[in-house]
Structures are given as structure tokens and as C-alpha cells.
Tab-separated table of C-alpha atoms in Angstrom:
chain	number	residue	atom	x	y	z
A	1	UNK	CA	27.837	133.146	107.942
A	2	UNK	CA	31.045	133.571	106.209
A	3	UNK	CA	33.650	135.078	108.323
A	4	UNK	CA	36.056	136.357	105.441
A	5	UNK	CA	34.917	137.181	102.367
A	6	UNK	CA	36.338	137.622	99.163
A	7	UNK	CA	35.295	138.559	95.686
A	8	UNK	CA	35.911	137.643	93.290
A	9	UNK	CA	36.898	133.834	93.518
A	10	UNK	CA	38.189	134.005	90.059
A	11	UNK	CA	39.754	136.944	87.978
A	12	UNK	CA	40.955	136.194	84.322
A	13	UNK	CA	42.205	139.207	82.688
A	14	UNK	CA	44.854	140.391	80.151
A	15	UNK	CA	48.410	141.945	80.483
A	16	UNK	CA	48.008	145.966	81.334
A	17	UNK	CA	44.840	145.560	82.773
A	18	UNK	CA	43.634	147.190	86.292
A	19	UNK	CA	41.517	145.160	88.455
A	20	UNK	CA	40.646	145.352	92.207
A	21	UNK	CA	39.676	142.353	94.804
A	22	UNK	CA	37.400	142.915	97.434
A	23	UNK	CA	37.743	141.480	101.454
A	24	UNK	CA	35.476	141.803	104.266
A	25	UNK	CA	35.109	140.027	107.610
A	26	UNK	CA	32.181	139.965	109.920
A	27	UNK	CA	34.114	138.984	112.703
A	28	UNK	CA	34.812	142.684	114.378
A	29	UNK	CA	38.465	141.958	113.640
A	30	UNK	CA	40.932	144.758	114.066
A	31	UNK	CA	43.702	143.836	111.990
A	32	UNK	CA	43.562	142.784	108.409
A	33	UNK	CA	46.096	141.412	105.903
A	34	UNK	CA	46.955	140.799	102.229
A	35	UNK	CA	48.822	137.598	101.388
A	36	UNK	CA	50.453	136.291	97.851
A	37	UNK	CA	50.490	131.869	97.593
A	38	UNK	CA	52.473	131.365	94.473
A	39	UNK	CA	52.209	128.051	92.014
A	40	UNK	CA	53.933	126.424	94.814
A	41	UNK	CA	52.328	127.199	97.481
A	42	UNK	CA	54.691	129.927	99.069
A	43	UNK	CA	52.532	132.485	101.555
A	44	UNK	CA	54.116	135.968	100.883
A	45	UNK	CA	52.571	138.343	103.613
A	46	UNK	CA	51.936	141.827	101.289
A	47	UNK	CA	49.866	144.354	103.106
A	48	UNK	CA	48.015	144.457	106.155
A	49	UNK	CA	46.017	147.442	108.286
A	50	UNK	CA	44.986	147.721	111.657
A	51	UNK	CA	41.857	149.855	112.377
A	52	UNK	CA	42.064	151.601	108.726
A	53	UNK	CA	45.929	152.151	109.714
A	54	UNK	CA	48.664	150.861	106.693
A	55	UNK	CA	50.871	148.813	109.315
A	56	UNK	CA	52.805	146.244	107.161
A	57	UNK	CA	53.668	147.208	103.524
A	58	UNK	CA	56.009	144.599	102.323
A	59	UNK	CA	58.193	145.375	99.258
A	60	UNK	CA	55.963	144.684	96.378
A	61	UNK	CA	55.462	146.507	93.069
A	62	UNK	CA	53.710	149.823	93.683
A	63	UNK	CA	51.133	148.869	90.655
A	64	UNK	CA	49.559	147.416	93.993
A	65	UNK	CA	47.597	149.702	96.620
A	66	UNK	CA	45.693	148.540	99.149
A	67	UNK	CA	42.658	150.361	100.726
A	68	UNK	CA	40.718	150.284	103.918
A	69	UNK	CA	37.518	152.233	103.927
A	70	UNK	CA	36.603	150.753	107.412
A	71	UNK	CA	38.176	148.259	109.413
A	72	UNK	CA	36.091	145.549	108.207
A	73	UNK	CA	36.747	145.750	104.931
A	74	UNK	CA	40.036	146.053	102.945
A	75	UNK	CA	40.617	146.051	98.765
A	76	UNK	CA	42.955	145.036	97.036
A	77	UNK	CA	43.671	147.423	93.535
A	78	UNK	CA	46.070	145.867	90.848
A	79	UNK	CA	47.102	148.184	87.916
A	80	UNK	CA	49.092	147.006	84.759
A	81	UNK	CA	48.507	143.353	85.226
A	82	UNK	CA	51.809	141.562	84.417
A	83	UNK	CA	52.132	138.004	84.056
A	84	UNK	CA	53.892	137.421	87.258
A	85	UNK	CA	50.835	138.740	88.848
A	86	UNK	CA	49.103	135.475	88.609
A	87	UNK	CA	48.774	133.480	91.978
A	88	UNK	CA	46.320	133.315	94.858
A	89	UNK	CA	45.775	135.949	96.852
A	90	UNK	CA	44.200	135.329	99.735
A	91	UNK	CA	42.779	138.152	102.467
A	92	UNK	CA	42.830	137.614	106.372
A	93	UNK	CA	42.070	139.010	109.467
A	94	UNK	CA	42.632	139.166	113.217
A	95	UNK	CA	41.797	140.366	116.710
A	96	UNK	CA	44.518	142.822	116.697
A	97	UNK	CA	48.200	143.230	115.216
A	98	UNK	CA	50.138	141.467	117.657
A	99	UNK	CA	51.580	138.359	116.083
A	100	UNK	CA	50.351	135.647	118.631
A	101	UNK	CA	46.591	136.218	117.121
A	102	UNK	CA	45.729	133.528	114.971
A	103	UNK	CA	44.509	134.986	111.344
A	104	UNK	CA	41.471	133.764	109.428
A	105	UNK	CA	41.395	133.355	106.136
A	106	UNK	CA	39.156	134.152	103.385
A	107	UNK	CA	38.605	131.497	100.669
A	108	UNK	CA	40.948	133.412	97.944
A	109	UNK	CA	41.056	135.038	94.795
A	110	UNK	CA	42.558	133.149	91.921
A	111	UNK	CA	44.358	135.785	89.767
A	112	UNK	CA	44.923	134.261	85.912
A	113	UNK	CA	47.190	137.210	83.817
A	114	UNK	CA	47.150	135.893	80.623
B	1	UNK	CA	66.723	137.645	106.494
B	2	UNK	CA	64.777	135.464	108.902
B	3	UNK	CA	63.837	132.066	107.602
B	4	UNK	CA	61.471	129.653	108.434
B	5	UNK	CA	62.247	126.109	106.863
B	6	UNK	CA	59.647	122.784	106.587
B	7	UNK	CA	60.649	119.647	105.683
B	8	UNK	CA	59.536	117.494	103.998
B	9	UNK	CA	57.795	119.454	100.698
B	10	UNK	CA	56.000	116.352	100.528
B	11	UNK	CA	54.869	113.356	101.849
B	12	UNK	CA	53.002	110.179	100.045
B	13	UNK	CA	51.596	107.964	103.354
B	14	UNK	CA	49.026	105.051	102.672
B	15	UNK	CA	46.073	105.570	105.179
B	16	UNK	CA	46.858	104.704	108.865
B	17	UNK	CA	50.469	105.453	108.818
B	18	UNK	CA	52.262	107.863	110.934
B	19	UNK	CA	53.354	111.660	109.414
B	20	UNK	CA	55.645	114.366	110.879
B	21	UNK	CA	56.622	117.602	109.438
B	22	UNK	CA	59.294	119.763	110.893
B	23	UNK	CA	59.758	123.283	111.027
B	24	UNK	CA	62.802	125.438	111.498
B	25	UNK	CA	63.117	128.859	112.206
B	26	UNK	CA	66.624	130.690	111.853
B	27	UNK	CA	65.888	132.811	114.674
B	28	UNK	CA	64.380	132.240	118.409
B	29	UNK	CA	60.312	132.469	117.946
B	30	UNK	CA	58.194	134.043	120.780
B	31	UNK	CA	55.507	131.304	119.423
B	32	UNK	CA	54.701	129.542	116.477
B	33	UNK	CA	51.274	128.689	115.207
B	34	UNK	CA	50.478	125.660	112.389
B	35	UNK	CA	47.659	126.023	109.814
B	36	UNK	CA	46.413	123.325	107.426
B	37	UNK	CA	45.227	124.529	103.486
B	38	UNK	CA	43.095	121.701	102.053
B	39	UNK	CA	43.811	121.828	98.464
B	40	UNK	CA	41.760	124.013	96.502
B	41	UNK	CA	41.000	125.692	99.692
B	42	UNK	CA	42.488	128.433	102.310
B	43	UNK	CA	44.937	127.725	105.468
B	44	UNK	CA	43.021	127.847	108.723
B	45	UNK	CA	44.710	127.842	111.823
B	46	UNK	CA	45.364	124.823	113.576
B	47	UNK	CA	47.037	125.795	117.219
B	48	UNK	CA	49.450	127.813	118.819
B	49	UNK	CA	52.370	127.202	120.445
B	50	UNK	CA	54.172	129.451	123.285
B	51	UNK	CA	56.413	128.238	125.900
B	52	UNK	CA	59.575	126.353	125.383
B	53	UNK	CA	59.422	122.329	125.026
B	54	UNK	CA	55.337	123.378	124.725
B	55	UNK	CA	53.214	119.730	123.685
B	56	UNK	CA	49.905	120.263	122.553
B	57	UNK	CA	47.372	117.661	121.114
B	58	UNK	CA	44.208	117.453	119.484
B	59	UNK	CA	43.137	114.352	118.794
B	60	UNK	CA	45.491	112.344	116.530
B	61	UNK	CA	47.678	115.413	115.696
B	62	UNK	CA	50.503	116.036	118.292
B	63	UNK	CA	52.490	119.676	118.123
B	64	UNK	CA	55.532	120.139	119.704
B	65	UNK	CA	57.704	123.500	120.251
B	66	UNK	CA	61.537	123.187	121.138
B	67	UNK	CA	63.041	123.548	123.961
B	68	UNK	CA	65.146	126.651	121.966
B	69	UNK	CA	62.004	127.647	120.710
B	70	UNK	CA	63.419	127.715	117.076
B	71	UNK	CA	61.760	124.588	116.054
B	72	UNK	CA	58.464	122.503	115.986
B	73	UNK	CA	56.531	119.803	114.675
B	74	UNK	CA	53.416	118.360	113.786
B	75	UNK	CA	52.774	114.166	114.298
B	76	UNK	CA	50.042	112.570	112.762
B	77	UNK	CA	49.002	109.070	114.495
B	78	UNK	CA	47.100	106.894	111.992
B	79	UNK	CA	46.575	109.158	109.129
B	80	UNK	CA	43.282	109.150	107.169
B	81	UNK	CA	42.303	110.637	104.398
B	82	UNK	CA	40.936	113.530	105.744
B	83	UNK	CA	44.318	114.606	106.946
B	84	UNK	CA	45.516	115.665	102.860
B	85	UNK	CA	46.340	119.211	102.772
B	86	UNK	CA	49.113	121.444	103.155
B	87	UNK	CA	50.358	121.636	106.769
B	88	UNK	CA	52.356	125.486	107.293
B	89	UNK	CA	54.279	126.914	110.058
B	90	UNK	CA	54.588	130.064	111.055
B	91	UNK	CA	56.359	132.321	113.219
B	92	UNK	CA	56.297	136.164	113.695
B	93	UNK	CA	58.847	137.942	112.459
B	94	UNK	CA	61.870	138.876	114.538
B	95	UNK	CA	61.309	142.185	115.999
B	96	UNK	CA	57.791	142.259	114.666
B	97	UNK	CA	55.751	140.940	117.290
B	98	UNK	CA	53.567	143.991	117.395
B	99	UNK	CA	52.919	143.618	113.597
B	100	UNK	CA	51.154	140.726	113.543
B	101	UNK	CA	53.686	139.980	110.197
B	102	UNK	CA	54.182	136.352	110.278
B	103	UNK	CA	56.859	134.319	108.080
B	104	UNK	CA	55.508	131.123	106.497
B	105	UNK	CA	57.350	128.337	106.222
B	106	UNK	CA	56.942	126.311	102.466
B	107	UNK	CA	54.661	123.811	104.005
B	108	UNK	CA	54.563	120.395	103.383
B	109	UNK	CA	51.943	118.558	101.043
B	110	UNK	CA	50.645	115.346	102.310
B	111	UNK	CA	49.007	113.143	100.237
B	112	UNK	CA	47.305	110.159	101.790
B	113	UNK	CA	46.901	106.787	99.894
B	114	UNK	CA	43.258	104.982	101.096
């Protein structure tokens, strides 16, 4: 059983478009995150919720809102796709928000903005 | 704002030579935890680290925490190559420990020659 999912694993699209990424965990985590890895490799912590709850919202452009329809589950909506958009974006979750949880990662979503 | 640093970016070993990577965080860390990204895949979380001078091991990977607790690193004895990956660090954010927002360092690539 997968313990963080994400969907999809790929995403191609075109400047301007909107497109949303999908994250769910099976793990009766609390806490769940949003993370950038750029071309080289850099993990940029973006968004994360505890218990539906927006805890961390980092400065990013506000083309991006996060949701959290239940705690186990946590999208990821992108509107106006800009070319600087493209990276991995990875989703993640742990046992609560206190920092000294270890987070689990989901296997990624490779965003191409072309 | 708070930094953590890794050096090196990368490192080219032939198989069953020794590796370290070193982390450094601009500010005291209440712990600091390492994960390791295979490439083409996600970080997952190696250990933690907690209490000043801290030594941990698992197996041939030995992680250290400093006395000042603003630096650590990771020792690979006899590296194979099923050690290649990315190797992070990361530490929670000053003043964020309830946030569960952790700051990443770089990482450093290790490539492994058989």
C-alpha cells in the first residue's frame, strides 16, 4: 500500500493554463505539506495543513491555492501556468506539525510549462 | 534569514570508498533529521538527530550532531552503489518548531563509480 500518493506523476501543459495535483496519505497523518524541488534539486517548503487547518503558507505566487477537504487528502490548484512553474512538486505528510516528526513523501509530480 | 548549508554539491567516489557530507545551519537547531532522494525518486527520511554531540549509526552510515547543535554529518564506510542519491539535511526553522516548517539544506549528489 502506498503511503503518499500523488497524481498525476507527470503534467505537461501550456503557458496560462490551470491545472490541479492531487495528494493523499493512508497513513492517519495529521499534518500535510506542499514542497517545490527546482532543476537543482533545491526543496522549497510551500504550503502545509494540519487537520484541514492552513498552518504554513510560504510566500509564493497567489496563482497557487492549496485545499484540504479532509486531513488525508490535500490538492494542489495552479492557475496561469508560467514557465517558472516547472519543477517537482512533491506532497508529504506527518504525525503532527511539530518539526521533530519525520515527513513522508509522496513519489512527485513532474510539472513541464512549456 | 536562517540558512542551512551542505557541502559538498557533489561527490564522484569509486565503490568502497569513504563519503561525508556536512551540514551547517546559521542558527542553533533543536534537531536535525537527514533524508536520502534516489534520483528519479522522492527523499525519505533517514534519522533524526536531537541532543548535542548526538552519534547515531545504521549500518555503514554514521550521523553525527555538534556539540553546538548547528552542525552535522553523514559518513559513509565503504560506499556501494546502492548508496547514489541525494543526501539532504534539514532543520526546523528557528522559532517554528510547532510548524513542522523545515529548511532544507542543497543536498549533496553522490555518484558512486562500480
Amino acid at each position: 500500500d502506498t503511503a503518499v500518493s500523488q497524481t498525476p506523476k507527470y503534467l505537461v501543459t501550456q503557458m496560462g493554463n490551470d491545472k490541479s495535483i492531487k495528494c493523499e496519505q493512508n497513513l492517519g497523518h495529521d499534518t500535510m505539506y506542499w514542497y517545490k524541488q527546482d532543476s537543482k534539486k533545491f526543496l522549497k517548503i510551500m504550503f502545509s495543513y494540519n487537520n484541514k487547518e492552513l498552518i504554513i503558507n510560504e510566500t509564493v505566487p497567489n496563482r497557487f491555492s492549496p485545499k484540504s477537504p479532509d486531513k488525508a487528502h490535500l490538492n494542489l490548484h495552479i492557475n496561469s501556468l508560467e514557465l517558472g512553474d516547472s519543477a517537482v512538486y512533491f506532497c508529504a505528510s506527518s504525525q503532527g506539525q511539530i518539526s521533530s516528526y519525520e515527513q513522508y513523501f509522496g513519489p512527485g509530480t513532474r510539472l513541464t510549462v512549456t | 534569514g536562517q540558512q542551512v548549508m551542505q557541502i559538498p554539491q557533489y561527490q564522484h567516489v569509486q565503490e568502497g570508498e569513504d563519503f561525508t557530507t556536512y551540514c551547517n545551519s546559521s542558527t542553533t537547531l533543536s534537531n536535525i533529521q537527514w533524508y536520502k532522494q534516489r534520483p528519479g525518486g522522492h527523499p525519505v527520511f533517514l534519522i533524526q538527530l536531537v541532543k548535542s554531540g548526538e552519534v547515531k549509526k545504521q549500518k555503514r552510515l554514521t550521523f553525527q550532531f555538534g556539540e553546538a547543535k548547528k552542525n552535522s554529518s553523514l559518513h559513509i564506510t565503504a560506499t556501494q552503489t546502492t548508496d547514489v542519491g541525494t543526501y539532504f539535511c534539514a532543520g526546523p526553522e528557528h522559532g517554528s518548531s510547532n510548524t513542522g516548517k523545515l529548511i532544507f539544506g542543497q543536498g549533496t549528489t553522490l555518484q558512486v563509480k562500480p
